[in-house]
């Protein structure tokens, strides 16, 4: 059981269909505003392995697990994988304190799956954990894990090549979801339009953003499907920068049904926009 | 810079004036009909209509989506119109509340069951006034112009329908009610999509309330409401610009401020005619202040480590901080902690900037380096927290001493003040009652 469609897609590729993988957050919805349905309780109750994003991104999972009474997968148990422990994090805060253990957990930017290189470590941990709960399927899982690694490597090279000409290109994002993506493909996110979710940008902020866009010659505003368009659109009209709607997770837009397809589309759209094509 | 600001604010400002113009008029009628939250119910219904349209395959913002939204709003107008016919048994506000809640719940259900895209529509009710452009203003002018003409032409029957308080109304009345709710729904739906629920409610109700405060006549109330609305809008835009705060929320606050000012003016205007004297008002204000100071100083004596908002404000205003009550060594520890915290924060910022730059410039940071940066950031943040803890502890110690020098005198002084106020009230009461008993005898002042 995975909390988001991204983790589900990675887990499916890694296991090659040897196990059943379900996602709690349906594709194409906002994971941070997730509301569980009764059927989700059943999914959690029957899960033998839970894979989560962590970092406060899917905190609602803990209450679901308590409610379902499935103690095998509770926080800290071996059958709960918090993938944030496997990757190098960006923008670490160190302010949040975990209620359960009382130690500083170091909340960081949670969108780490948007760096495809992180998927290698994530996939490896998932494969290992699945083999642990289903040892009889070891051979087939290892084979598909190898396939996953090879394909990831090949595609990563292709994506990097596609965005290579735009190295260091200045970009404005609507929300701070893209630091990992930017780091992998060497893009320069100069500013974000809405630093705090739900608080619309002020007049002075819109002005300074327009000034930044002009002075740094930003050509692209990266936008996610569910974010309010008004601010990005008016900035785009005032400065001529192009708004590109990129999906932040699997299923967030048509043509992003798997983890690989997600990057195919995002890289393609972004590359075209940066090259100045509509 | 100035030209930029004007270019950015020109259209939102024009839109705000158009909103004030239309909504004050509608708001006055809403007040007379006592259907304060009808706008929320109608806006929510139109959002539900648009959501349904998107769920069955129309593109968000298309003509199909607009038609659905319109039909749902008109259905809501029918419901509100009919609710008046049964409002003898059930209050109309109850019907409005039910319509709002059910429409919201149905929207959630439809979004949940529909493929991508419907989530857009959920945000229909959170417009942002700052991003209104020339095209929006053009559409607003057309729509509001049409509704305005209709209302000007038929203002008499519409007004008559609004102020008719008979229970079972005639069918002509019901017809005009429907005209009102239909056009009201149309206006509110478009304004909520542009300016958001909070702001539209303020546009609708607050100028109308101000107008009603000063005049029962609809013409005068309308003129006063318009001026107050324009003033509040300008105030809100100005505050949002100067203080750099979100525009919509700043405008709602500005409307509230203008309302409070209008109420004060009303009170004083009436008091010059009747027995309420400015001196008396000042006395009551002083008594309220003394009461607050008394409670705060009691709280300080009991728990010096708790939160003391009034005292903190006093400290900021006068510059007499708790640091004054520390010994020399304690004070040096305090300033040291403050400086170290600042340094740590600077260090965190430096690391952050370094990592940010390495994302796209020069050599890429490796995994290990990244982890090192992260753990440094975390430690510096933790250390900063430690320094903050030291400062908090010292401040609490200082407050514990401060209470004898500041808290105790403040408590005694405010107690005296209150006693004086209470005895004054008693004397006046005694004077009034002896006066009533028929003598000219006055109690010694």
Tab-separated table of C-alpha atoms in Angstrom, chain B residues 110-346:
chain	number	residue	atom	x	y	z
B	110	UNK	CA	-19.106	15.386	-7.215
B	111	UNK	CA	-15.428	16.382	-7.105
B	112	UNK	CA	-14.611	13.121	-5.372
B	113	UNK	CA	-16.305	11.025	-8.049
B	114	UNK	CA	-15.083	12.910	-11.104
B	115	UNK	CA	-11.853	12.637	-13.054
B	116	UNK	CA	-9.246	15.339	-13.132
B	117	UNK	CA	-10.177	18.919	-13.525
B	118	UNK	CA	-13.086	19.167	-11.129
B	119	UNK	CA	-10.644	20.191	-8.450
B	120	UNK	CA	-10.240	23.463	-10.336
B	121	UNK	CA	-13.821	24.299	-9.695
B	122	UNK	CA	-13.531	23.792	-5.972
B	123	UNK	CA	-11.457	26.964	-6.050
B	124	UNK	CA	-14.162	28.945	-7.821
B	125	UNK	CA	-15.074	30.638	-4.577
B	126	UNK	CA	-11.624	32.004	-3.863
B	127	UNK	CA	-11.112	34.741	-6.409
B	128	UNK	CA	-8.398	37.292	-5.880
B	129	UNK	CA	-9.181	40.943	-6.466
B	130	UNK	CA	-5.563	41.810	-7.176
B	131	UNK	CA	-5.445	39.887	-10.429
B	132	UNK	CA	-8.545	41.379	-12.050
B	133	UNK	CA	-7.662	42.467	-15.577
B	134	UNK	CA	-9.216	44.656	-18.291
B	135	UNK	CA	-11.199	41.744	-19.765
B	136	UNK	CA	-12.815	41.030	-16.384
B	137	UNK	CA	-13.730	44.690	-15.922
B	138	UNK	CA	-15.293	44.734	-19.386
B	139	UNK	CA	-17.444	41.690	-18.623
B	140	UNK	CA	-18.427	43.133	-15.252
B	141	UNK	CA	-19.511	46.397	-16.836
B	142	UNK	CA	-21.717	44.599	-19.341
B	143	UNK	CA	-23.370	42.288	-16.832
B	144	UNK	CA	-23.804	44.835	-14.047
B	145	UNK	CA	-24.964	47.415	-16.545
B	146	UNK	CA	-27.757	45.105	-17.673
B	147	UNK	CA	-28.753	44.173	-14.119
B	148	UNK	CA	-28.490	47.818	-13.066
B	149	UNK	CA	-30.802	48.937	-15.887
B	150	UNK	CA	-33.325	46.257	-14.989
B	151	UNK	CA	-33.277	47.294	-11.352
B	152	UNK	CA	-33.523	51.007	-12.132
B	153	UNK	CA	-36.480	50.455	-14.450
B	154	UNK	CA	-38.375	48.278	-11.993
B	155	UNK	CA	-37.061	49.647	-8.710
B	156	UNK	CA	-40.547	50.358	-7.355
B	157	UNK	CA	-42.051	46.842	-7.523
B	158	UNK	CA	-38.751	45.265	-6.468
B	159	UNK	CA	-38.473	47.530	-3.437
B	160	UNK	CA	-42.117	46.973	-2.615
B	161	UNK	CA	-41.513	43.238	-2.671
B	162	UNK	CA	-38.511	43.692	-0.377
B	163	UNK	CA	-40.289	45.672	2.307
B	164	UNK	CA	-43.567	43.770	2.213
B	165	UNK	CA	-43.751	41.830	5.430
B	166	UNK	CA	-47.007	40.024	4.981
B	167	UNK	CA	-46.655	36.290	5.421
B	168	UNK	CA	-48.442	34.765	2.452
B	169	UNK	CA	-47.530	37.030	-0.390
B	170	UNK	CA	-49.377	37.400	-3.651
B	171	UNK	CA	-48.060	35.857	-6.876
B	172	UNK	CA	-47.040	39.271	-8.269
B	173	UNK	CA	-44.847	39.724	-5.231
B	174	UNK	CA	-43.408	36.274	-5.767
B	175	UNK	CA	-42.614	37.205	-9.367
B	176	UNK	CA	-40.646	40.289	-8.291
B	177	UNK	CA	-38.951	38.260	-5.605
B	178	UNK	CA	-37.762	35.882	-8.297
B	179	UNK	CA	-36.513	38.777	-10.434
B	180	UNK	CA	-34.543	39.995	-7.444
B	181	UNK	CA	-33.036	36.646	-6.475
B	182	UNK	CA	-32.265	35.724	-10.085
B	183	UNK	CA	-30.361	38.925	-10.820
B	184	UNK	CA	-28.802	38.803	-7.359
B	185	UNK	CA	-27.533	35.291	-8.042
B	186	UNK	CA	-26.090	36.371	-11.379
B	187	UNK	CA	-24.242	39.313	-9.813
B	188	UNK	CA	-22.970	37.427	-6.794
B	189	UNK	CA	-21.788	34.444	-8.812
B	190	UNK	CA	-19.629	36.598	-11.045
B	191	UNK	CA	-18.277	38.747	-8.226
B	192	UNK	CA	-17.424	35.805	-5.973
B	193	UNK	CA	-15.442	34.182	-8.769
B	194	UNK	CA	-13.434	37.389	-9.141
B	195	UNK	CA	-13.082	38.688	-5.586
B	196	UNK	CA	-13.744	35.740	-3.285
B	197	UNK	CA	-16.478	35.003	-0.750
B	198	UNK	CA	-15.150	37.113	2.103
B	199	UNK	CA	-14.739	40.287	0.121
B	200	UNK	CA	-18.077	39.985	-1.688
B	201	UNK	CA	-19.877	39.560	1.611
B	202	UNK	CA	-18.203	42.749	2.846
B	203	UNK	CA	-19.109	44.644	-0.348
B	204	UNK	CA	-22.676	43.496	0.037
B	205	UNK	CA	-23.410	43.997	3.708
B	206	UNK	CA	-21.075	46.572	5.276
B	207	UNK	CA	-21.827	49.661	3.101
B	208	UNK	CA	-25.523	48.799	3.286
B	209	UNK	CA	-25.358	48.597	7.089
B	210	UNK	CA	-23.549	51.951	7.237
B	211	UNK	CA	-26.170	53.510	4.971
B	212	UNK	CA	-29.011	52.089	7.088
B	213	UNK	CA	-27.344	53.422	10.256
B	214	UNK	CA	-27.795	56.979	9.044
B	215	UNK	CA	-30.965	56.932	7.023
B	216	UNK	CA	-34.171	54.959	6.607
B	217	UNK	CA	-34.668	56.398	3.151
B	218	UNK	CA	-33.296	54.178	0.432
B	219	UNK	CA	-31.850	57.031	-1.643
B	220	UNK	CA	-29.904	58.607	1.198
B	221	UNK	CA	-28.808	55.213	2.532
B	222	UNK	CA	-27.568	54.304	-0.936
B	223	UNK	CA	-25.537	57.517	-1.273
B	224	UNK	CA	-23.972	57.112	2.173
B	225	UNK	CA	-23.258	53.426	1.537
B	226	UNK	CA	-21.595	54.210	-1.784
B	227	UNK	CA	-19.317	56.844	-0.271
B	228	UNK	CA	-18.408	54.592	2.653
B	229	UNK	CA	-17.719	51.675	0.286
B	230	UNK	CA	-15.479	53.717	-1.992
B	231	UNK	CA	-13.622	55.129	1.006
B	232	UNK	CA	-13.144	51.660	2.520
B	233	UNK	CA	-11.936	50.213	-0.796
B	234	UNK	CA	-9.342	52.954	-1.205
B	235	UNK	CA	-8.275	52.496	2.401
B	236	UNK	CA	-7.934	48.746	1.862
B	237	UNK	CA	-5.872	49.099	-1.321
B	238	UNK	CA	-3.652	51.687	0.362
B	239	UNK	CA	-3.102	49.551	3.462
B	240	UNK	CA	-2.379	46.485	1.353
B	241	UNK	CA	0.244	48.435	-0.568
B	242	UNK	CA	1.888	50.258	2.342
B	243	UNK	CA	1.890	47.365	4.825
B	244	UNK	CA	2.470	44.759	2.085
B	245	UNK	CA	-0.361	42.447	3.148
B	246	UNK	CA	-2.800	40.337	1.062
B	247	UNK	CA	-5.259	42.712	-0.612
B	248	UNK	CA	-8.561	40.895	-0.101
B	249	UNK	CA	-8.082	40.405	3.643
B	250	UNK	CA	-6.826	43.995	4.057
B	251	UNK	CA	-9.946	45.295	2.307
B	252	UNK	CA	-12.281	43.330	4.588
B	253	UNK	CA	-10.449	44.787	7.593
B	254	UNK	CA	-10.729	48.288	6.083
B	255	UNK	CA	-14.482	47.851	5.613
B	256	UNK	CA	-14.793	46.830	9.268
B	257	UNK	CA	-12.753	49.884	10.314
B	258	UNK	CA	-15.001	52.226	8.348
B	259	UNK	CA	-18.043	50.544	9.902
B	260	UNK	CA	-16.679	51.097	13.441
B	261	UNK	CA	-15.911	54.726	12.612
B	262	UNK	CA	-19.433	55.184	11.247
B	263	UNK	CA	-20.907	53.681	14.404
B	264	UNK	CA	-18.877	56.047	16.609
B	265	UNK	CA	-19.969	59.029	14.525
B	266	UNK	CA	-23.548	57.866	14.848
B	267	UNK	CA	-23.256	57.489	18.629
B	268	UNK	CA	-21.742	60.954	19.062
B	269	UNK	CA	-24.134	62.563	16.635
B	270	UNK	CA	-27.014	61.191	18.654
B	271	UNK	CA	-25.389	61.997	21.988
B	272	UNK	CA	-25.221	65.720	21.284
B	273	UNK	CA	-28.970	65.609	20.996
B	274	UNK	CA	-29.606	63.375	23.987
B	275	UNK	CA	-28.006	62.878	27.375
B	276	UNK	CA	-24.847	60.912	26.405
B	277	UNK	CA	-21.929	63.290	27.075
B	278	UNK	CA	-18.405	62.906	25.666
B	279	UNK	CA	-17.148	63.251	29.249
B	280	UNK	CA	-19.184	60.245	30.247
B	281	UNK	CA	-17.866	58.220	27.319
B	282	UNK	CA	-14.311	59.111	28.297
B	283	UNK	CA	-15.031	58.028	31.871
B	284	UNK	CA	-16.346	54.639	30.725
B	285	UNK	CA	-13.338	54.162	28.416
B	286	UNK	CA	-10.990	54.935	31.298
B	287	UNK	CA	-12.825	52.463	33.504
B	288	UNK	CA	-12.527	49.731	30.868
B	289	UNK	CA	-8.797	50.436	30.550
B	290	UNK	CA	-8.364	50.368	34.328
B	291	UNK	CA	-10.198	47.055	34.480
B	292	UNK	CA	-7.933	45.545	31.828
B	293	UNK	CA	-4.803	46.819	33.592
B	294	UNK	CA	-6.080	45.444	36.905
B	295	UNK	CA	-6.688	41.974	35.448
B	296	UNK	CA	-3.334	41.958	33.642
B	297	UNK	CA	-1.372	42.989	36.751
B	298	UNK	CA	-3.164	40.388	38.886
B	299	UNK	CA	-2.214	37.782	36.261
B	300	UNK	CA	1.377	39.063	36.321
B	301	UNK	CA	1.542	38.742	40.117
B	302	UNK	CA	0.125	35.234	39.998
B	303	UNK	CA	2.079	33.911	37.020
B	304	UNK	CA	5.030	36.021	35.868
B	305	UNK	CA	6.035	33.309	33.402
B	306	UNK	CA	2.761	33.331	31.500
B	307	UNK	CA	1.920	35.389	28.410
B	308	UNK	CA	1.364	39.079	29.085
B	309	UNK	CA	0.092	40.806	25.957
B	310	UNK	CA	-0.721	44.139	27.619
B	311	UNK	CA	2.625	44.303	29.391
B	312	UNK	CA	4.492	43.359	26.195
B	313	UNK	CA	2.742	46.211	24.391
B	314	UNK	CA	3.665	48.594	27.217
B	315	UNK	CA	7.283	47.407	27.028
B	316	UNK	CA	7.450	47.954	23.287
B	317	UNK	CA	5.920	51.433	23.575
B	318	UNK	CA	8.091	52.680	26.429
B	319	UNK	CA	11.244	50.696	25.782
B	320	UNK	CA	11.236	49.518	29.413
B	321	UNK	CA	11.907	45.849	28.745
B	322	UNK	CA	12.432	43.044	31.215
B	323	UNK	CA	16.190	43.352	30.523
B	324	UNK	CA	16.237	46.245	33.032
B	325	UNK	CA	15.582	43.848	35.843
B	326	UNK	CA	18.506	41.532	35.109
B	327	UNK	CA	21.872	41.595	36.875
B	328	UNK	CA	24.928	42.583	34.840
B	329	UNK	CA	26.014	38.987	34.233
B	330	UNK	CA	22.525	37.881	33.328
B	331	UNK	CA	22.213	40.734	30.903
B	332	UNK	CA	25.453	39.818	29.154
B	333	UNK	CA	24.237	36.224	28.846
B	334	UNK	CA	20.961	37.528	27.413
B	335	UNK	CA	22.532	39.715	24.732
B	336	UNK	CA	25.057	37.009	23.968
B	337	UNK	CA	22.260	34.508	23.398
B	338	UNK	CA	20.434	36.956	21.142
B	339	UNK	CA	23.568	37.553	19.087
B	340	UNK	CA	24.428	33.876	18.814
B	341	UNK	CA	20.907	33.147	17.646
B	342	UNK	CA	21.234	35.806	14.983
B	343	UNK	CA	24.597	34.384	13.914
B	344	UNK	CA	23.184	30.864	13.716
B	345	UNK	CA	20.311	32.064	11.613
B	346	UNK	CA	22.756	33.813	9.301
